[in-house]
Amino acid sequence: MPDFRHLSFPDAPSIKTPPPGPRSQEFIACQASRESSAVSYPKGMPMAIEQAKGATVEDVDGNRYIDFFGGAGVMAVGHANPDVVQSVVDQVGELTHALDFPNPARRRLVERLSALLPEKLTRLYFGGPTGSDAVENAIKLAKFNTKRHPIIAFEGSYHGMTAGALSLSSGRSFRESFLPLLPEVHFVPYAYCYRCPFKKTPDDCGLECAQYLDHVVEDPHSGISQPAAVIIEPIQGEGGSVVPPASFLPAVREICDRHEVLLIADEIQAGFCRTGKMFAFEHTNTVPDIVTLSKALGGIGLPISAMAYQERLNNYPAGKVIGTFRGNVLAYAAGASAITFMVDNDLAGYATTLGERMLSTLKELEKDSAIVGEARGKGLMLGVEFVKDKATKEPAPDLARKVRTACHRRGLLIEIGGHYDNVGRFLPPLVITEALARKGLELFADAVKEVETTR
Ligand SMILES: Cc1ncc(COP(=O)(O)O)c(C=O)c1O
């Protein structure tokens, strides 16, 4: 295992003033007085952030936290990764904006990305800077090539907040104030085995969810016209760190092939070593037609997104999809050096080994705790689903929120997601040391115990 100790603050966690400390409170009040009421993260974890290193974060009151949140999965190579910082510093005096003109930083990133992707994914497109932009571009590319409109997405999906991406995201709370969205988007069940809508268990499962997808695409009276594409997160993130059975993605690929529908894999969260492979679709040797990328691609959080796709889809005339910020030169430099760091340090292998160890500790917690319905995940994309009752599986979003607060007070940052906002999610920087990971799990278990006994 590589030694990443030097990348993080040596003394985290260290809570000097229970958060939010006085300076944090002042920052939060100032933010609340001028910024939108839509600001959300400081409401769940009240603090202002001063600096961050590796898998640790320091707030403005000098408290240091273990970061299981990782900037929502962005910080794969760690906050302020020195190699990546240096590549950005070197670039900033050279060139910082170039539209889509070729330039050395862009070329380096294209070469490194191309070397990682399966051979069939020959083409790259840099669109707007966020993950949602990549999803918008994937929708357009699929529609342009197939001359069809319907798209099938999955229950529990999250693909972003721009109009098209939001149309493909299933969460009611995100969608319902903004309807109508894109027409002809349909949702089918994901392989979320803990809450199987077909009431199957892994033992008697015939992959009914994939069969249902097959049915709606095949049956001329399903009410769904022939889709342009099926979009899938190979492992669902915001939906609650849901890992489908290994046969699911290949089954979806086969259905798409049989019905001549494009398969879009959204790797915005699961990509770049997070789940123990460079891309999550590689766990099953499935090659999508289109792949969306973002988050960790910007190395130290510089905004960039990309879409990779197969050669036969490369039919746009020049200027068909345009925009001022298509790609970002600093982010190309950061992304190229982040990829080098990932490969040189075998971050995928590291995430596999550490993720397995962490999951086995969480499985013990699942056994011992009355409010942990399921612990699951792959690599360093982990989730703990909270329930009021293990037999009924009644979701417990209030307990998940309390656990997040109890973690924050102890010096651990976690994310919440899931169908019912009842899943504690871990997306730590992949350079987290085993010692920090173990300490973080101890704090988490302690927080769960406190919430369980005081509920
Ligand atoms: C799988 C997936 N797709 C798309 C997005 C949207 O990315 P962004 O927030 O950068 O627009 C996210 C964000 O969490 C995501 O997890």
Short mmCIF file of N, CA, C and O and ligand atoms in Angstrom, two decimals, residues 41 72 129-133 135 157-162 165 169 233 235-238 266-270 292 294-295 304-305 415 425, ligand 1:
data_model
loop_
_atom_site.label_atom_id
_atom_site.label_comp_id
_atom_site.label_asym_id
_atom_site.label_seq_id
_atom_site.Cartn_x
_atom_site.Cartn_y
_atom_site.Cartn_z
N TYR A 41 -24.94 22.96 1.85
CA TYR A 41 -24.01 22.14 2.66
C TYR A 41 -23.74 22.72 4.05
O TYR A 41 -23.71 21.98 5.03
N ALA A 72 -17.91 16.02 -2.33
CA ALA A 72 -18.90 15.25 -3.13
C ALA A 72 -18.20 14.39 -4.19
O ALA A 72 -18.69 14.25 -5.31
N PRO A 129 -18.33 23.32 -17.92
CA PRO A 129 -17.46 22.85 -16.84
C PRO A 129 -18.06 21.85 -15.84
O PRO A 129 -17.31 21.22 -15.11
N THR A 130 -19.36 21.67 -15.79
CA THR A 130 -19.89 20.79 -14.73
C THR A 130 -20.33 19.44 -15.28
O THR A 130 -20.49 19.27 -16.50
N GLY A 131 -20.54 18.53 -14.36
CA GLY A 131 -21.01 17.20 -14.75
C GLY A 131 -22.30 17.28 -15.54
O GLY A 131 -22.49 16.57 -16.54
N SER A 132 -23.19 18.15 -15.10
CA SER A 132 -24.48 18.30 -15.80
C SER A 132 -24.26 18.64 -17.27
O SER A 132 -25.02 18.19 -18.14
N ASP A 133 -23.25 19.45 -17.55
CA ASP A 133 -22.97 19.81 -18.95
C ASP A 133 -22.61 18.58 -19.78
O ASP A 133 -22.99 18.47 -20.94
N VAL A 135 -23.64 15.61 -19.23
CA VAL A 135 -24.88 14.85 -19.43
C VAL A 135 -25.71 15.50 -20.55
O VAL A 135 -26.26 14.80 -21.41
N SER A 157 -31.62 7.61 -9.84
CA SER A 157 -30.52 8.23 -10.60
C SER A 157 -30.32 9.68 -10.20
O SER A 157 -31.25 10.37 -9.78
N TYR A 158 -29.10 10.14 -10.35
CA TYR A 158 -28.82 11.58 -10.27
C TYR A 158 -27.84 11.91 -11.39
O TYR A 158 -26.73 11.37 -11.44
N HIS A 159 -28.27 12.79 -12.28
CA HIS A 159 -27.40 13.16 -13.41
C HIS A 159 -27.15 14.65 -13.48
O HIS A 159 -26.50 15.12 -14.41
N GLY A 160 -27.69 15.42 -12.52
CA GLY A 160 -27.39 16.84 -12.51
C GLY A 160 -28.62 17.71 -12.49
O GLY A 160 -29.76 17.22 -12.41
N MET A 161 -28.38 19.01 -12.58
CA MET A 161 -29.43 19.99 -12.29
C MET A 161 -29.82 20.86 -13.49
O MET A 161 -30.77 21.62 -13.40
N THR A 162 -29.06 20.86 -14.56
CA THR A 162 -29.49 21.62 -15.73
C THR A 162 -30.72 20.91 -16.30
O THR A 162 -30.97 19.73 -15.99
N ALA A 165 -30.35 17.34 -17.77
CA ALA A 165 -29.81 16.41 -16.77
C ALA A 165 -30.82 16.18 -15.65
O ALA A 165 -30.99 15.05 -15.16
N SER A 169 -32.91 12.82 -13.79
CA SER A 169 -32.66 12.55 -12.36
C SER A 169 -34.00 12.27 -11.70
O SER A 169 -34.97 13.01 -11.90
N GLU A 233 -25.90 5.02 -14.16
CA GLU A 233 -24.70 5.09 -13.32
C GLU A 233 -24.33 3.62 -13.05
O GLU A 233 -25.12 2.91 -12.41
N ILE A 235 -22.54 2.33 -10.90
CA ILE A 235 -22.81 2.21 -9.47
C ILE A 235 -23.47 3.53 -9.09
O ILE A 235 -22.93 4.59 -9.41
N GLN A 236 -24.65 3.46 -8.47
CA GLN A 236 -25.35 4.72 -8.20
C GLN A 236 -24.75 5.46 -7.02
O GLN A 236 -24.46 4.85 -5.98
N GLY A 237 -24.59 6.78 -7.19
CA GLY A 237 -24.01 7.60 -6.14
C GLY A 237 -25.06 8.23 -5.25
O GLY A 237 -25.37 7.71 -4.17
N GLU A 238 -25.64 9.34 -5.72
CA GLU A 238 -26.60 10.08 -4.89
C GLU A 238 -27.80 9.20 -4.52
O GLU A 238 -28.45 9.42 -3.51
N ASP A 266 -22.85 7.10 -16.96
CA ASP A 266 -22.49 8.32 -16.25
C ASP A 266 -21.46 7.95 -15.18
O ASP A 266 -21.78 7.34 -14.16
N GLU A 267 -20.21 8.33 -15.45
CA GLU A 267 -19.10 8.01 -14.55
C GLU A 267 -18.64 9.25 -13.79
O GLU A 267 -17.51 9.31 -13.30
N ILE A 268 -19.52 10.24 -13.73
CA ILE A 268 -19.12 11.52 -13.13
C ILE A 268 -18.70 11.34 -11.67
O ILE A 268 -17.73 11.93 -11.21
N GLN A 269 -19.41 10.49 -10.95
CA GLN A 269 -19.06 10.25 -9.55
C GLN A 269 -18.23 8.98 -9.36
O GLN A 269 -17.29 8.95 -8.57
N ALA A 270 -18.58 7.93 -10.10
CA ALA A 270 -17.94 6.63 -9.85
C ALA A 270 -16.60 6.48 -10.58
O ALA A 270 -15.83 5.57 -10.27
N THR A 292 -19.85 9.84 -19.60
CA THR A 292 -19.72 11.20 -19.08
C THR A 292 -18.74 11.22 -17.91
O THR A 292 -18.75 10.32 -17.07
N SER A 294 -16.48 13.92 -15.04
CA SER A 294 -16.28 15.26 -14.45
C SER A 294 -15.64 15.04 -13.07
O SER A 294 -14.77 14.19 -12.93
N LYS A 295 -16.09 15.79 -12.08
CA LYS A 295 -15.61 15.69 -10.69
C LYS A 295 -14.08 15.49 -10.59
O LYS A 295 -13.34 16.45 -10.70
N ILE A 304 -14.31 21.01 -14.77
CA ILE A 304 -14.17 20.51 -16.14
C ILE A 304 -15.06 19.28 -16.29
O ILE A 304 -15.25 18.52 -15.33
N SER A 305 -15.60 19.10 -17.48
CA SER A 305 -16.30 17.85 -17.76
C SER A 305 -15.93 17.40 -19.16
O SER A 305 -15.42 18.19 -19.96
N GLU A 415 -21.40 12.63 3.86
CA GLU A 415 -22.46 13.11 2.95
C GLU A 415 -23.73 12.30 3.24
O GLU A 415 -23.66 11.21 3.80
N ARG A 425 -23.20 8.66 3.37
CA ARG A 425 -22.34 8.29 2.23
C ARG A 425 -20.90 8.70 2.48
O ARG A 425 -20.64 9.80 2.98
C1 LIG B 1 -23.51 10.59 -11.34
C2 LIG B 1 -23.59 12.08 -11.43
N1 LIG B 1 -23.89 12.64 -12.62
C3 LIG B 1 -23.96 13.97 -12.76
C4 LIG B 1 -23.74 14.82 -11.69
C5 LIG B 1 -23.85 16.30 -11.86
O1 LIG B 1 -22.60 16.90 -11.78
P1 LIG B 1 -22.50 18.47 -11.44
O2 LIG B 1 -22.99 18.65 -10.04
O3 LIG B 1 -21.05 18.80 -11.59
O4 LIG B 1 -23.33 19.18 -12.43
C6 LIG B 1 -23.42 14.28 -10.44
C7 LIG B 1 -23.20 15.14 -9.25
O5 LIG B 1 -23.20 14.73 -8.13
C8 LIG B 1 -23.36 12.87 -10.32
O6 LIG B 1 -23.07 12.29 -9.13
#
